[in-house]
Amino acid sequence: MPDQPSQSIAAPFPAPPPFYHHFTKPNLAQLRRIQKDTPSQPQPNGNGNDHTDSSTSESKPSIDVLSLPPELRYLLPPRPPTPSSTYRSFGSHISLSAPELTLADAGIEQLYPTSPPPQTSSRVEGEAPLPTANPQPHLIALARSMLTTYLSLIGTLSLNPELFGDRVDDLQTICYNMHDLINQYRPHQARETLVLLMEERVEGMREEVRRVREGRERVESVMRELGVKNEEEVGGGLVKEEGKAEDGGDQSEKQRQRSKWRAMEREMEGVS
């Protein structure tokens, strides 16, 4: 049989960008040296005003990216996007300043209310509709409607399959409305995510402080047991015991100090 070409299995995930090889310690050190040698210029505080002062501006080195070697250009973070910037999503360019698209703008029927009843509403005429205060009951109602519509679709397919179009359109409209209600939880989700990250950070710092305090207590306990804590320093040296002979006194003192340090090192190894 003729040799068949080997079929290579595609990777389940795309390869990382090639410029990640440039993020090395020598390149970072070289970039820091360049930033240190480059004169700093005040940067605006982001309010769109070119006039800056020392209280509202931050001095950063102004480095021309094109003047850097190719291996250092990717180490500089890009500038923050401006309100007039655009980003690409699924092949479409979307502006950051574009208003949020509503169901009415997309030509989809809205199945849930977005404002209070007319007799209690204080909304000005022409104002944008208010978001739903509590989307949960509307989501439950839409989920039940989706279930009944699906059962109706099954019955239609069993009797006359050619009439499935209306039920499929109804299911699609219900799904669009449910997704729009779910998107109203996004700000709350972002806030809760930040809260969780901050709580984890605080908990990690508290755990680190607790371990440091435990290590300090163990060291103090060892020092108390060895009698080091009650000794006083005089002229940069420890007070020698009364009646200690001059010959061999320094040597015995050094041996005691070495034994104390060895005991403390053993305790610190247990802490770490």
PDB file of N, CA and C in Angstrom, residues 188-235:
ATOM      1  N   HIS A 188     -23.767  43.805  39.068  1.00  0.00           N
ATOM      2  CA  HIS A 188     -23.725  43.173  40.390  1.00  0.00           C
ATOM      3  C   HIS A 188     -22.669  42.074  40.427  1.00  0.00           C
ATOM      4  N   GLN A 189     -22.561  41.310  39.350  1.00  0.00           N
ATOM      5  CA  GLN A 189     -21.552  40.259  39.293  1.00  0.00           C
ATOM      6  C   GLN A 189     -20.145  40.845  39.346  1.00  0.00           C
ATOM      7  N   ALA A 190     -19.927  41.958  38.648  1.00  0.00           N
ATOM      8  CA  ALA A 190     -18.601  42.588  38.674  1.00  0.00           C
ATOM      9  C   ALA A 190     -18.262  43.094  40.074  1.00  0.00           C
ATOM     10  N   ARG A 191     -19.232  43.718  40.741  1.00  0.00           N
ATOM     11  CA  ARG A 191     -18.982  44.201  42.104  1.00  0.00           C
ATOM     12  C   ARG A 191     -18.679  43.047  43.048  1.00  0.00           C
ATOM     13  N   GLU A 192     -19.465  41.979  42.967  1.00  0.00           N
ATOM     14  CA  GLU A 192     -19.241  40.848  43.862  1.00  0.00           C
ATOM     15  C   GLU A 192     -17.906  40.170  43.578  1.00  0.00           C
ATOM     16  N   THR A 193     -17.506  40.134  42.306  1.00  0.00           N
ATOM     17  CA  THR A 193     -16.206  39.552  41.986  1.00  0.00           C
ATOM     18  C   THR A 193     -15.077  40.364  42.602  1.00  0.00           C
ATOM     19  N   LEU A 194     -15.182  41.694  42.522  1.00  0.00           N
ATOM     20  CA  LEU A 194     -14.170  42.540  43.153  1.00  0.00           C
ATOM     21  C   LEU A 194     -14.174  42.369  44.667  1.00  0.00           C
ATOM     22  N   VAL A 195     -15.363  42.245  45.252  1.00  0.00           N
ATOM     23  CA  VAL A 195     -15.442  42.042  46.702  1.00  0.00           C
ATOM     24  C   VAL A 195     -14.766  40.733  47.100  1.00  0.00           C
ATOM     25  N   LEU A 196     -15.005  39.669  46.332  1.00  0.00           N
ATOM     26  CA  LEU A 196     -14.375  38.387  46.642  1.00  0.00           C
ATOM     27  C   LEU A 196     -12.858  38.465  46.511  1.00  0.00           C
ATOM     28  N   LEU A 197     -12.380  39.147  45.470  1.00  0.00           N
ATOM     29  CA  LEU A 197     -10.933  39.290  45.310  1.00  0.00           C
ATOM     30  C   LEU A 197     -10.322  40.075  46.463  1.00  0.00           C
ATOM     31  N   MET A 198     -10.992  41.139  46.891  1.00  0.00           N
ATOM     32  CA  MET A 198     -10.478  41.923  48.010  1.00  0.00           C
ATOM     33  C   MET A 198     -10.520  41.123  49.306  1.00  0.00           C
ATOM     34  N   GLU A 199     -11.585  40.342  49.510  1.00  0.00           N
ATOM     35  CA  GLU A 199     -11.658  39.519  50.717  1.00  0.00           C
ATOM     36  C   GLU A 199     -10.560  38.458  50.729  1.00  0.00           C
ATOM     37  N   GLU A 200     -10.298  37.844  49.579  1.00  0.00           N
ATOM     38  CA  GLU A 200      -9.215  36.864  49.515  1.00  0.00           C
ATOM     39  C   GLU A 200      -7.867  37.525  49.793  1.00  0.00           C
ATOM     40  N   ARG A 201      -7.677  38.730  49.274  1.00  0.00           N
ATOM     41  CA  ARG A 201      -6.427  39.443  49.521  1.00  0.00           C
ATOM     42  C   ARG A 201      -6.269  39.768  51.000  1.00  0.00           C
ATOM     43  N   VAL A 202      -7.336  40.266  51.619  1.00  0.00           N
ATOM     44  CA  VAL A 202      -7.275  40.604  53.045  1.00  0.00           C
ATOM     45  C   VAL A 202      -7.048  39.355  53.883  1.00  0.00           C
ATOM     46  N   GLU A 203      -7.719  38.256  53.521  1.00  0.00           N
ATOM     47  CA  GLU A 203      -7.544  37.016  54.272  1.00  0.00           C
ATOM     48  C   GLU A 203      -6.113  36.500  54.142  1.00  0.00           C
ATOM     49  N   GLY A 204      -5.526  36.619  52.949  1.00  0.00           N
ATOM     50  CA  GLY A 204      -4.136  36.209  52.786  1.00  0.00           C
ATOM     51  C   GLY A 204      -3.180  37.053  53.610  1.00  0.00           C
ATOM     52  N   MET A 205      -3.431  38.367  53.668  1.00  0.00           N
ATOM     53  CA  MET A 205      -2.575  39.234  54.479  1.00  0.00           C
ATOM     54  C   MET A 205      -2.736  38.929  55.965  1.00  0.00           C
ATOM     55  N   ARG A 206      -3.962  38.642  56.398  1.00  0.00           N
ATOM     56  CA  ARG A 206      -4.166  38.282  57.803  1.00  0.00           C
ATOM     57  C   ARG A 206      -3.467  36.968  58.143  1.00  0.00           C
ATOM     58  N   GLU A 207      -3.516  36.011  57.227  1.00  0.00           N
ATOM     59  CA  GLU A 207      -2.831  34.746  57.466  1.00  0.00           C
ATOM     60  C   GLU A 207      -1.323  34.958  57.544  1.00  0.00           C
ATOM     61  N   GLU A 208      -0.803  35.828  56.695  1.00  0.00           N
ATOM     62  CA  GLU A 208       0.631  36.113  56.744  1.00  0.00           C
ATOM     63  C   GLU A 208       1.013  36.789  58.056  1.00  0.00           C
ATOM     64  N   VAL A 209       0.193  37.736  58.506  1.00  0.00           N
ATOM     65  CA  VAL A 209       0.466  38.400  59.787  1.00  0.00           C
ATOM     66  C   VAL A 209       0.385  37.405  60.934  1.00  0.00           C
ATOM     67  N   ARG A 210      -0.591  36.490  60.856  1.00  0.00           N
ATOM     68  CA  ARG A 210      -0.725  35.497  61.921  1.00  0.00           C
ATOM     69  C   ARG A 210       0.507  34.597  61.992  1.00  0.00           C
ATOM     70  N   ARG A 211       1.024  34.187  60.842  1.00  0.00           N
ATOM     71  CA  ARG A 211       2.212  33.340  60.836  1.00  0.00           C
ATOM     72  C   ARG A 211       3.432  34.091  61.357  1.00  0.00           C
ATOM     73  N   VAL A 212       3.531  35.383  61.016  1.00  0.00           N
ATOM     74  CA  VAL A 212       4.653  36.174  61.529  1.00  0.00           C
ATOM     75  C   VAL A 212       4.568  36.293  63.047  1.00  0.00           C
ATOM     76  N   ARG A 213       3.368  36.517  63.564  1.00  0.00           N
ATOM     77  CA  ARG A 213       3.215  36.616  65.015  1.00  0.00           C
ATOM     78  C   ARG A 213       3.521  35.297  65.702  1.00  0.00           C
ATOM     79  N   GLU A 214       3.093  34.187  65.101  1.00  0.00           N
ATOM     80  CA  GLU A 214       3.424  32.893  65.685  1.00  0.00           C
ATOM     81  C   GLU A 214       4.931  32.665  65.694  1.00  0.00           C
ATOM     82  N   GLY A 215       5.601  33.037  64.606  1.00  0.00           N
ATOM     83  CA  GLY A 215       7.054  32.902  64.589  1.00  0.00           C
ATOM     84  C   GLY A 215       7.723  33.776  65.631  1.00  0.00           C
ATOM     85  N   ARG A 216       7.206  34.993  65.812  1.00  0.00           N
ATOM     86  CA  ARG A 216       7.780  35.869  66.829  1.00  0.00           C
ATOM     87  C   ARG A 216       7.592  35.287  68.224  1.00  0.00           C
ATOM     88  N   GLU A 217       6.410  34.736  68.490  1.00  0.00           N
ATOM     89  CA  GLU A 217       6.160  34.151  69.805  1.00  0.00           C
ATOM     90  C   GLU A 217       7.074  32.954  70.065  1.00  0.00           C
ATOM     91  N   ARG A 218       7.304  32.147  69.047  1.00  0.00           N
ATOM     92  CA  ARG A 218       8.179  30.990  69.237  1.00  0.00           C
ATOM     93  C   ARG A 218       9.616  31.429  69.472  1.00  0.00           C
ATOM     94  N   VAL A 219      10.057  32.460  68.739  1.00  0.00           N
ATOM     95  CA  VAL A 219      11.418  32.954  68.946  1.00  0.00           C
ATOM     96  C   VAL A 219      11.560  33.552  70.338  1.00  0.00           C
ATOM     97  N   GLU A 220      10.566  34.329  70.765  1.00  0.00           N
ATOM     98  CA  GLU A 220      10.622  34.904  72.109  1.00  0.00           C
ATOM     99  C   GLU A 220      10.617  33.818  73.176  1.00  0.00           C
ATOM    100  N   SER A 221       9.862  32.746  72.934  1.00  0.00           N
ATOM    101  CA  SER A 221       9.853  31.645  73.895  1.00  0.00           C
ATOM    102  C   SER A 221      11.224  30.991  73.997  1.00  0.00           C
ATOM    103  N   VAL A 222      11.869  30.794  72.846  1.00  0.00           N
ATOM    104  CA  VAL A 222      13.212  30.200  72.870  1.00  0.00           C
ATOM    105  C   VAL A 222      14.198  31.120  73.569  1.00  0.00           C
ATOM    106  N   MET A 223      14.085  32.409  73.305  1.00  0.00           N
ATOM    107  CA  MET A 223      15.001  33.356  73.938  1.00  0.00           C
ATOM    108  C   MET A 223      14.787  33.412  75.439  1.00  0.00           C
ATOM    109  N   ARG A 224      13.531  33.309  75.875  1.00  0.00           N
ATOM    110  CA  ARG A 224      13.290  33.296  77.322  1.00  0.00           C
ATOM    111  C   ARG A 224      13.867  32.041  77.959  1.00  0.00           C
ATOM    112  N   GLU A 225      13.718  30.902  77.274  1.00  0.00           N
ATOM    113  CA  GLU A 225      14.252  29.664  77.826  1.00  0.00           C
ATOM    114  C   GLU A 225      15.769  29.688  77.914  1.00  0.00           C
ATOM    115  N   LEU A 226      16.408  30.322  76.967  1.00  0.00           N
ATOM    116  CA  LEU A 226      17.868  30.370  76.967  1.00  0.00           C
ATOM    117  C   LEU A 226      18.417  31.515  77.805  1.00  0.00           C
ATOM    118  N   GLY A 227      17.557  32.363  78.329  1.00  0.00           N
ATOM    119  CA  GLY A 227      18.009  33.462  79.163  1.00  0.00           C
ATOM    120  C   GLY A 227      18.605  34.617  78.403  1.00  0.00           C
ATOM    121  N   VAL A 228      18.278  34.715  77.089  1.00  0.00           N
ATOM    122  CA  VAL A 228      18.870  35.781  76.293  1.00  0.00           C
ATOM    123  C   VAL A 228      18.114  37.090  76.474  1.00  0.00           C
ATOM    124  N   LYS A 229      16.807  36.984  76.722  1.00  0.00           N
ATOM    125  CA  LYS A 229      15.996  38.196  76.756  1.00  0.00           C
ATOM    126  C   LYS A 229      16.358  39.100  77.920  1.00  0.00           C
ATOM    127  N   ASN A 230      16.815  38.523  79.057  1.00  0.00           N
ATOM    128  CA  ASN A 230      17.099  39.324  80.239  1.00  0.00           C
ATOM    129  C   ASN A 230      18.517  39.877  80.271  1.00  0.00           C
ATOM    130  N   GLU A 231      19.317  39.555  79.260  1.00  0.00           N
ATOM    131  CA  GLU A 231      20.680  40.080  79.227  1.00  0.00           C
ATOM    132  C   GLU A 231      20.674  41.495  78.672  1.00  0.00           C
ATOM    133  N   GLU A 232      21.550  42.314  79.117  1.00  0.00           N
ATOM    134  CA  GLU A 232      21.656  43.701  78.684  1.00  0.00           C
ATOM    135  C   GLU A 232      22.947  43.892  77.907  1.00  0.00           C
ATOM    136  N   GLU A 233      22.858  44.770  76.926  1.00  0.00           N
ATOM    137  CA  GLU A 233      24.024  45.074  76.113  1.00  0.00           C
ATOM    138  C   GLU A 233      24.755  46.274  76.704  1.00  0.00           C
ATOM    139  N   VAL A 234      26.029  46.130  76.867  1.00  0.00           N
ATOM    140  CA  VAL A 234      26.864  47.213  77.387  1.00  0.00           C
ATOM    141  C   VAL A 234      28.054  47.370  76.450  1.00  0.00           C
ATOM    142  N   GLY A 235      28.135  48.531  75.799  1.00  0.00           N
ATOM    143  CA  GLY A 235      29.249  48.793  74.898  1.00  0.00           C
ATOM    144  C   GLY A 235      29.277  47.876  73.700  1.00  0.00           C
TER     145      GLY A 235
END
